Amino acid sequence: MVLQDLGRRINAAVSDLTRSSNLDEKAFDGMIKEICAALLEADVNVKLVGNLRKSIKQTVNFKELAPGVNKKRLIQKAVFDELVKLVDPHAEPFKPKKGRSNVIMFVGLQGAGKTTTCTKLARHYQSRGFRSCLVCADTFRAGAFDQLKQNATKAKIPYYGSLTQTDPSIVAREGVEQFKKERFEVIIVDTSGRHRQEQDLFDEMVQIQRAVTPDQTIMVLDASIGQQAEAQSKAFKETADFGAIIITKTDGNASGGGAISAVAATHTPIVFIGTGEHMLDLERFSPQPFVSKLLGMGDMQGLVEH
Amino acid sequence: ISGLFRNVVGGKLLTHEDLEKPMRGMEEHLLNKNVAREAAIRLCEGVERSLVGVKTGSFQTIDATIRAAMESSLRKILTPTSSLDLLREIQSVTSPSLASMQSRRPYVISIVGVNGVGKSTNLSKIAFFLLQNKYRVLIAACDTFRSGAVEQLRVHARNLKELGEREGGFVELYEKGYGKDAANTAKDAVSYATQASFDVVLIDTAGRRHNDQRLMSSLEKFAKFAQPDKILMVGEALVGTDSVQQARNFNAAFGAGRHLDGFIISKCDTVGEMIGTLVSMVHATGIPVVFLGTGQHYSDLRTLNIGWAVKLLMS
Ligand SMILES: Nc1nc2c(ncn2[C@@H]2O[C@H](COP(=O)(O)OP(=O)(O)OP(=O)(O)O)[C@@H](O)[C@H]2O)c(=O)[nH]1
Ligand SMILES: Nc1nc2c(ncn2[C@@H]2O[C@H](COP(=O)(O)OP(=O)(O)OP(=O)(O)O)[C@@H](O)[C@H]2O)c(=O)[nH]1
Ligand SMILES: [Mg+2]
Ligand SMILES: [Mg+2]
């Protein structure tokens, strides 16, 4: 699972250090080195890792540590805080409300898992009593509408799309208007994959967004993404100002550090993670319990300032 | 990187101590290019080993010496050891020489990889390339799992029919819908192609996680049934460290004596200069890069220009 190996390694590095009999500066530096290596192997952005290294060093400030101070606790807390900072942007994601229409638009890179995930999310809300539906505004990818249609049919969720209209913002507007009229509560709009290097595709995203004025835009990120994560997610943030992230394919082997770097780069929270190809493979996500579970430090909760 | 490497000029006998810091800079440079840490470290170790005890050329900085050594080691690992002339290989199977005593049969290519990397799209680009060379191409829809996978290929086949027939080629889709066993469908497609004298069969497969035992092990049966001449794996340029394990696990999935024949590195247009994935995958397996995917259109397929790749990696 995402970040599990990373967690194990970081945890081991911290406890090796704090258990060792002479906790000197060299050992402390060794621990930091090991943590950074683990983060880099997990695809965390190279610059972020550099900052984290500095930050832990500064907080702990090994040279000036007073003799009486509990070093173990101090170091654990510094590492934990830095990791929480990486995944917890302290931003509250949008929550749909019953009795009104909530429009959610999906954006992301090609093949990230948008179409699959938007059905999962529609089903998630449907099972919690929201009247949910799907709009296919991907008029580019071959078979995109068939894919959404087949998923929606399996999940018994109403859908809208067009096999002839080539302008995605027109399909999006028509679909959302129709579903609003029919008093649907969660209306999820799927869009084509795109990337920052192609301006036309970004312009198209803006047009769709204008056409449907979503209450929430969600960026979908593949857990295996590497060093491009930061630049891509920043560009999507600047253009579409998404308010939440969903990480997909966390059932794979990837550590997810690239996707985590996107959180740090855009100060946007992860709200769900995708854990498989099937309809029910979606889990809620919240950062702090995640990091403490990850580090096997259930008792660290008390150390964190709110 | 320049800042880290600016030091001694000319005629210096290099020691481990001289190299340690600039090599760390080089490692970080490669990581920034999205080369997996494992590959970056090994490349750097190799370069360092080759340089300890060597005298820098006159007026040559340590920086320049390391750069030159890294460039040549990248060039070396990216250079395939045997010819990658796909068209000639196809020719030798579809029009065997008399001397070989082989009967003509279709050339079979199958495309594998993890979910969403671009298998179906790049398969369609390869079909377009073959149609431009006037081949008769059968596309076999053997992703019988993912919603819309069959319709996706149907649309591509329809588009390609129009484009391809203008070029003198011919294309058809072979499909048996969803839920069927992929290996069986592939086998049937190949028999059909033999009867109907197609030149090439392109087999699409479902995306699968490389750590999913069940799905990975079904690839062995698939290879046995389809008997592909070439198994190409699509690796995505966006992927980070996981690319190493993806390449290794797929390379090992086809049973004893069968491995991957090449990589297609897709979505190169989405990563700018960060093209390290191709280094990671080749480094992990020694399997060459056959094509690069550089966009979402049929013509966005390139062969690997090693000079171009090394230049981007060192920029
Ligand atoms: N293993 C796994 N596969 C997933 C997950 N989410 C999506 N996929 C697979 O990833 C592939 C791509 O998913 P899509 O939903 O088509 O991706 P997309 O972002 O809509 O793609 P484009 O519309 O082409 O940009 C499919 O094979 C999905 O089955 C997940 O959480 N786990
Ligand atoms: N920018 C860019 N996009 C690409 C490239 N190759 C494929 N894509 C896009 O990536 C997305 C996924 O492509 P597919 O061909 O459906 O991927 P796949 O591996 O067959 O996916 P599954 O069958 O679901 O596992 C589509 O939106 C493609 O247009 C490429 O070289 N560049
Ligand atoms: Mg889609
Ligand atoms: Mg496919």
XYZ file of C-alpha atoms and ligand atoms in Angstrom, chain A residues 110-111 140-141 193 195, chain B residues 114-122 125 143 146 152 204-207 266-270 293-296 300, ligand 2:
65
model
C -4.084 11.217 -19.052
C -4.881 7.786 -17.679
C -11.827 13.276 -27.115
C -10.730 9.841 -25.939
C -6.927 13.733 -19.554
C -1.186 18.030 -19.231
C 0.069 -1.491 -15.856
C -3.265 0.373 -15.837
C -3.745 3.518 -17.856
C -0.201 3.891 -19.189
C -1.273 4.086 -22.851
C -1.319 0.521 -24.153
C -4.383 0.811 -26.389
C -3.452 4.245 -27.719
C 0.118 3.317 -28.584
C -0.217 4.359 -33.258
C -8.696 -6.443 -22.885
C -12.060 -2.771 -18.506
C -12.174 2.254 -27.595
C -4.186 -5.315 -26.765
C -4.280 -6.578 -23.183
C -5.882 -5.356 -19.965
C -3.861 -3.170 -17.647
C 4.574 6.730 -23.391
C 3.552 10.285 -22.514
C 7.042 11.705 -23.115
C 5.293 14.946 -24.074
C 4.056 15.337 -20.489
C 4.897 7.938 -27.281
C 4.880 11.703 -27.670
C 1.207 12.637 -27.770
C -2.349 11.444 -28.172
C 2.856 10.717 -32.105
N -0.008 13.011 -23.675
C -0.005 11.721 -24.001
N -1.078 10.968 -23.698
C -1.060 9.673 -24.034
C 0.025 9.072 -24.703
N -0.274 7.766 -24.904
C -1.514 7.574 -24.368
N -2.005 8.715 -23.850
C -3.289 8.951 -23.180
O -3.323 8.194 -21.988
C -4.671 7.808 -21.683
C -4.729 6.327 -21.444
O -4.427 5.656 -22.659
P -4.896 4.177 -22.986
O -4.279 3.822 -24.285
O -6.353 4.027 -22.817
O -4.154 3.398 -21.803
P -4.186 1.857 -21.491
O -2.843 1.503 -20.966
O -4.703 1.091 -22.640
O -5.247 1.844 -20.289
P -5.997 0.560 -19.650
O -6.349 -0.316 -20.780
O -7.162 1.150 -18.924
O -5.014 -0.049 -18.707
C -5.512 8.280 -22.870
O -6.094 9.512 -22.513
C -4.484 8.483 -23.967
O -4.891 9.471 -24.903
C 1.168 9.894 -25.018
O 2.176 9.468 -25.582
N 1.080 11.211 -24.651
